[in-house]
JSON list of C-alpha atoms in Angstrom, two decimals:
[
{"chain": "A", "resi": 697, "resn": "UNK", "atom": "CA", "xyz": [6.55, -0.51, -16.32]},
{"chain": "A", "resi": 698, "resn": "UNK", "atom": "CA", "xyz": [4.08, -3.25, -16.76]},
{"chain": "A", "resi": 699, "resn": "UNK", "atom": "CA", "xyz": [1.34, -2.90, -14.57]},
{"chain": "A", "resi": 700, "resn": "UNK", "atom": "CA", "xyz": [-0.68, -6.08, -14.85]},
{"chain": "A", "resi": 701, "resn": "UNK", "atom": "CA", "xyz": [-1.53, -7.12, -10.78]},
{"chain": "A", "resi": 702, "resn": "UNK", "atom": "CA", "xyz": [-4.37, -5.42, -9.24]},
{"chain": "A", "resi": 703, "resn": "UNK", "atom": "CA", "xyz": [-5.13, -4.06, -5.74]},
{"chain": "A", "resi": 704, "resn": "UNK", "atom": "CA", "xyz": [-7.74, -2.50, -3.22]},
{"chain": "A", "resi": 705, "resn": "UNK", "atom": "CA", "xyz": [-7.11, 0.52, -1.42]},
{"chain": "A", "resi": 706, "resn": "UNK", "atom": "CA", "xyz": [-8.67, 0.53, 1.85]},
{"chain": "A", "resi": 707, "resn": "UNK", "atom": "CA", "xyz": [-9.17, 3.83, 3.25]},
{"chain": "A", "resi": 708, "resn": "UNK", "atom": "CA", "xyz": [-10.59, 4.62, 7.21]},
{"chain": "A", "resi": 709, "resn": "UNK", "atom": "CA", "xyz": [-12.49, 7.98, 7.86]},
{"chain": "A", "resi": 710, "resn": "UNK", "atom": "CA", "xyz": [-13.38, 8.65, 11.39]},
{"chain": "A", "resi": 711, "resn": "UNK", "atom": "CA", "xyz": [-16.81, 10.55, 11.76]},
{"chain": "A", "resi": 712, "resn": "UNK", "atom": "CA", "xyz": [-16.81, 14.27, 12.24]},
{"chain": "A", "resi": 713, "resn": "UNK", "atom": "CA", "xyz": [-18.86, 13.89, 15.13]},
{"chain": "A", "resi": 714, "resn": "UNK", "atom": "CA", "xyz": [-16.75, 13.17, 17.83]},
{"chain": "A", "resi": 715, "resn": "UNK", "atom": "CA", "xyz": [-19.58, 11.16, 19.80]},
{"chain": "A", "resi": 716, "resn": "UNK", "atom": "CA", "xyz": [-19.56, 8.45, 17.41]},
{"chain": "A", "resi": 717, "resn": "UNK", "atom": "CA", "xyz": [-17.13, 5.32, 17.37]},
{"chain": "A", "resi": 718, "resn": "UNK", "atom": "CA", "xyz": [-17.60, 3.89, 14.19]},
{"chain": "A", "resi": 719, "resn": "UNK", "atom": "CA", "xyz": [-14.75, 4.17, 11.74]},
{"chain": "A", "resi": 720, "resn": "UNK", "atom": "CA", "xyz": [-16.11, 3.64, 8.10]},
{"chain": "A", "resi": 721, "resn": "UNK", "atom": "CA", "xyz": [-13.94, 1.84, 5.58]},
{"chain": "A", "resi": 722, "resn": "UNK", "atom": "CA", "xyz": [-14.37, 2.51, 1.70]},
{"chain": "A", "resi": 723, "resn": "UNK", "atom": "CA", "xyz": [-12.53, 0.16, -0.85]},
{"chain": "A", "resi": 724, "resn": "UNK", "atom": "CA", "xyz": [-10.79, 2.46, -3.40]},
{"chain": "A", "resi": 725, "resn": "UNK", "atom": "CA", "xyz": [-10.00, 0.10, -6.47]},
{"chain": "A", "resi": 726, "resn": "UNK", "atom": "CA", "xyz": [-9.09, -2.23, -8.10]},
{"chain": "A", "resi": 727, "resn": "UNK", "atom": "CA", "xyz": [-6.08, -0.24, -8.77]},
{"chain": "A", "resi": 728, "resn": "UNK", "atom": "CA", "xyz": [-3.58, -1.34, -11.46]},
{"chain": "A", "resi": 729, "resn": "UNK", "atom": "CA", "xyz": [0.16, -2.25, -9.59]},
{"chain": "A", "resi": 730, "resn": "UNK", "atom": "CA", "xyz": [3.42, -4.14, -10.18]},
{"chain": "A", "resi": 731, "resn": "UNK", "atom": "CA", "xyz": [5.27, -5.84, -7.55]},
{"chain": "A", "resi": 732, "resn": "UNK", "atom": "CA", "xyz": [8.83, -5.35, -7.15]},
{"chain": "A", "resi": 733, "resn": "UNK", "atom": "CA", "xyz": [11.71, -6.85, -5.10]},
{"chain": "A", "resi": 734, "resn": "UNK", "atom": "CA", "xyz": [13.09, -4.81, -2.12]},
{"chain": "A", "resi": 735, "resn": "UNK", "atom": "CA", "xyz": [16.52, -3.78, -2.55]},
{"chain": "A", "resi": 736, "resn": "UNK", "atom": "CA", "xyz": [18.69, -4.40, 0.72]},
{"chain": "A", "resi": 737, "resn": "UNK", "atom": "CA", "xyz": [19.06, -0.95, 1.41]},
{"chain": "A", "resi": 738, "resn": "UNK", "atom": "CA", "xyz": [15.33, -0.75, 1.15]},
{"chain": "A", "resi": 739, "resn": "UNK", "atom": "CA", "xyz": [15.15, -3.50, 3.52]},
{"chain": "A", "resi": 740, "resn": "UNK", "atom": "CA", "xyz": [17.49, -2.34, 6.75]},
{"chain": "A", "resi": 741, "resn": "UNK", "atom": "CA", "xyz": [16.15, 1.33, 6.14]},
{"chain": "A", "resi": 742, "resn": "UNK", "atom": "CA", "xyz": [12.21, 0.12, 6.82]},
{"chain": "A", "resi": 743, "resn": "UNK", "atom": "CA", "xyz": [12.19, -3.27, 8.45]},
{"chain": "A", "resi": 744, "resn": "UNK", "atom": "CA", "xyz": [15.80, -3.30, 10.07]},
{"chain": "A", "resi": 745, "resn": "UNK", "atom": "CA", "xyz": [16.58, -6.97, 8.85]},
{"chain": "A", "resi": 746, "resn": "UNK", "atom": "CA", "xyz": [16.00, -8.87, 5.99]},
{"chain": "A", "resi": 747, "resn": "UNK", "atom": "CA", "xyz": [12.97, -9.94, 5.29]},
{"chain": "A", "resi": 748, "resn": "UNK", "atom": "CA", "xyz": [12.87, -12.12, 2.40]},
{"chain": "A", "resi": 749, "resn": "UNK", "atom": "CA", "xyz": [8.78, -11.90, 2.33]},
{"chain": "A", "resi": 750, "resn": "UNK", "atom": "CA", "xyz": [8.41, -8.34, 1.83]},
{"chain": "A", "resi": 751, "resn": "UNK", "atom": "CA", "xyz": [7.59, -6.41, -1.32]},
{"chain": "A", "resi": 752, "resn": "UNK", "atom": "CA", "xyz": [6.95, -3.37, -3.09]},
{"chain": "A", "resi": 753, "resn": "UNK", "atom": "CA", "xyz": [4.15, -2.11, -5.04]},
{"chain": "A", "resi": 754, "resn": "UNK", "atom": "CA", "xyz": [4.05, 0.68, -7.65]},
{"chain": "A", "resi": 755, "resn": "UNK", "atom": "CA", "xyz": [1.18, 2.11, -8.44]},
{"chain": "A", "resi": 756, "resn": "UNK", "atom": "CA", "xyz": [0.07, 4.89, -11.30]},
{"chain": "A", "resi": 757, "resn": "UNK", "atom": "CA", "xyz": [-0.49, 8.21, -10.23]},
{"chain": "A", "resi": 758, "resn": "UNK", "atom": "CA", "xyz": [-0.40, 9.79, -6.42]},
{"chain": "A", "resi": 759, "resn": "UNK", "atom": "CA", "xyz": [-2.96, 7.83, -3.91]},
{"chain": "A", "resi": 760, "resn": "UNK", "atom": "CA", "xyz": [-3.27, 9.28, -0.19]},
{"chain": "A", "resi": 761, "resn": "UNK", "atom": "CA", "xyz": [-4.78, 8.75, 2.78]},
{"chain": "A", "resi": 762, "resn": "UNK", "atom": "CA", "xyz": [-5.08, 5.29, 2.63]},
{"chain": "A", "resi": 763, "resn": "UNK", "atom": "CA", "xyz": [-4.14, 2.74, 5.77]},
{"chain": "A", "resi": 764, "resn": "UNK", "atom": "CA", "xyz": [-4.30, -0.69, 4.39]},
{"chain": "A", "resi": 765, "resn": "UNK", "atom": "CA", "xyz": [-4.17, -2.94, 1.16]},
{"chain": "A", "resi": 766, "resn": "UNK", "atom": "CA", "xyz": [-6.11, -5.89, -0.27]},
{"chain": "A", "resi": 767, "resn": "UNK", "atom": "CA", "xyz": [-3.47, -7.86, -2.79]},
{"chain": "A", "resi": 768, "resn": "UNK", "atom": "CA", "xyz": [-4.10, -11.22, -4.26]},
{"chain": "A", "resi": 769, "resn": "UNK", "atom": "CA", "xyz": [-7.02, -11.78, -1.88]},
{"chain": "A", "resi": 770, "resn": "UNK", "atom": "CA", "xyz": [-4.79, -10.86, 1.52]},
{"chain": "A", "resi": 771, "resn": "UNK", "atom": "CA", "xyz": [-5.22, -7.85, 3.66]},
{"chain": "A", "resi": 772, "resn": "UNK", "atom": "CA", "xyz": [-2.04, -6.28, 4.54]},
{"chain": "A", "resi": 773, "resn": "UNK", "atom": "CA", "xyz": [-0.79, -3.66, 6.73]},
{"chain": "A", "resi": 774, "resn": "UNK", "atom": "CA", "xyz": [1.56, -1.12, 5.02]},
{"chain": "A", "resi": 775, "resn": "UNK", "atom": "CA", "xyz": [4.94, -0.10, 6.52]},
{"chain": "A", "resi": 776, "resn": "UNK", "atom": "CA", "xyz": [6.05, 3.00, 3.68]},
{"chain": "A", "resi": 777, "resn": "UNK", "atom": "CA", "xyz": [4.64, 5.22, 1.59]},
{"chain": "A", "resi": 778, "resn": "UNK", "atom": "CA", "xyz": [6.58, 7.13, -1.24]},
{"chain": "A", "resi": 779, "resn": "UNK", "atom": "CA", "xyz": [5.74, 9.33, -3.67]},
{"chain": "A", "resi": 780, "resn": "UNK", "atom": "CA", "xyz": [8.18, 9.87, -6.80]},
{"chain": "A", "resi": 781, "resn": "UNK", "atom": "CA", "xyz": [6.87, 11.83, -9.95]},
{"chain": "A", "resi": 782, "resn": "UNK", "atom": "CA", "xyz": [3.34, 10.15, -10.78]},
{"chain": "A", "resi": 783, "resn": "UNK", "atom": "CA", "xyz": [3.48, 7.41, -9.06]},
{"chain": "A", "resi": 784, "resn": "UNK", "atom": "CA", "xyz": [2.94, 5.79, -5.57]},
{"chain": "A", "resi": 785, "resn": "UNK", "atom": "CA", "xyz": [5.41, 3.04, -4.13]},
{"chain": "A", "resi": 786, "resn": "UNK", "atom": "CA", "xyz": [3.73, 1.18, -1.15]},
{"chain": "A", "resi": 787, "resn": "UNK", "atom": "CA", "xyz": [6.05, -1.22, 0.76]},
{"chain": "A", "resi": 788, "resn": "UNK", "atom": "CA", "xyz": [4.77, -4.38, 2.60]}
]
């Protein structure tokens, strides 16, 4: 796979004091990725219609714990998460 596109990992920790509201944010990246196409399989099983404007991303090595993305300048809100071998698929 060619991984030439980059992207930010945005992961949210809530403080351990339970008293406190503020949810901190830390940028993990930039990450390399390639986008991919959705299959139509891949598009009833997360969406439940097709959705021409969604995408997959693939990214090198296993990434948790992370709640939103940052790709070509665009913060986006992620509806999957797989893991296969040493890799990471995101779908948006």
């Amino acid at each position: 796979m060619i991984y030439n596109d980059r992207v930010i990992l945005i992961k949210e920790t809530a403080p351990k004091d339970e008293l406190e509201d503020d949810v901190t944010t830390e940028q993990i990246g930039p990450l390399p990725c390639q986008e991919g196409s959705l299959t139509n399989a891949e598009q009833m099983g997360i969406f439940g219609k097709y959705n021409l404007d969604s995408f997959k991303l693939h990214l090198q090595g296993v990434h948790t714990g992370f709640s939103e993305v940052i790709y070509k300048g665009r913060r986006r809100s992620i509806q999957g998460k797989k893991h296969h071998k040493n890799s990471t698929v995101i779908y948006l």
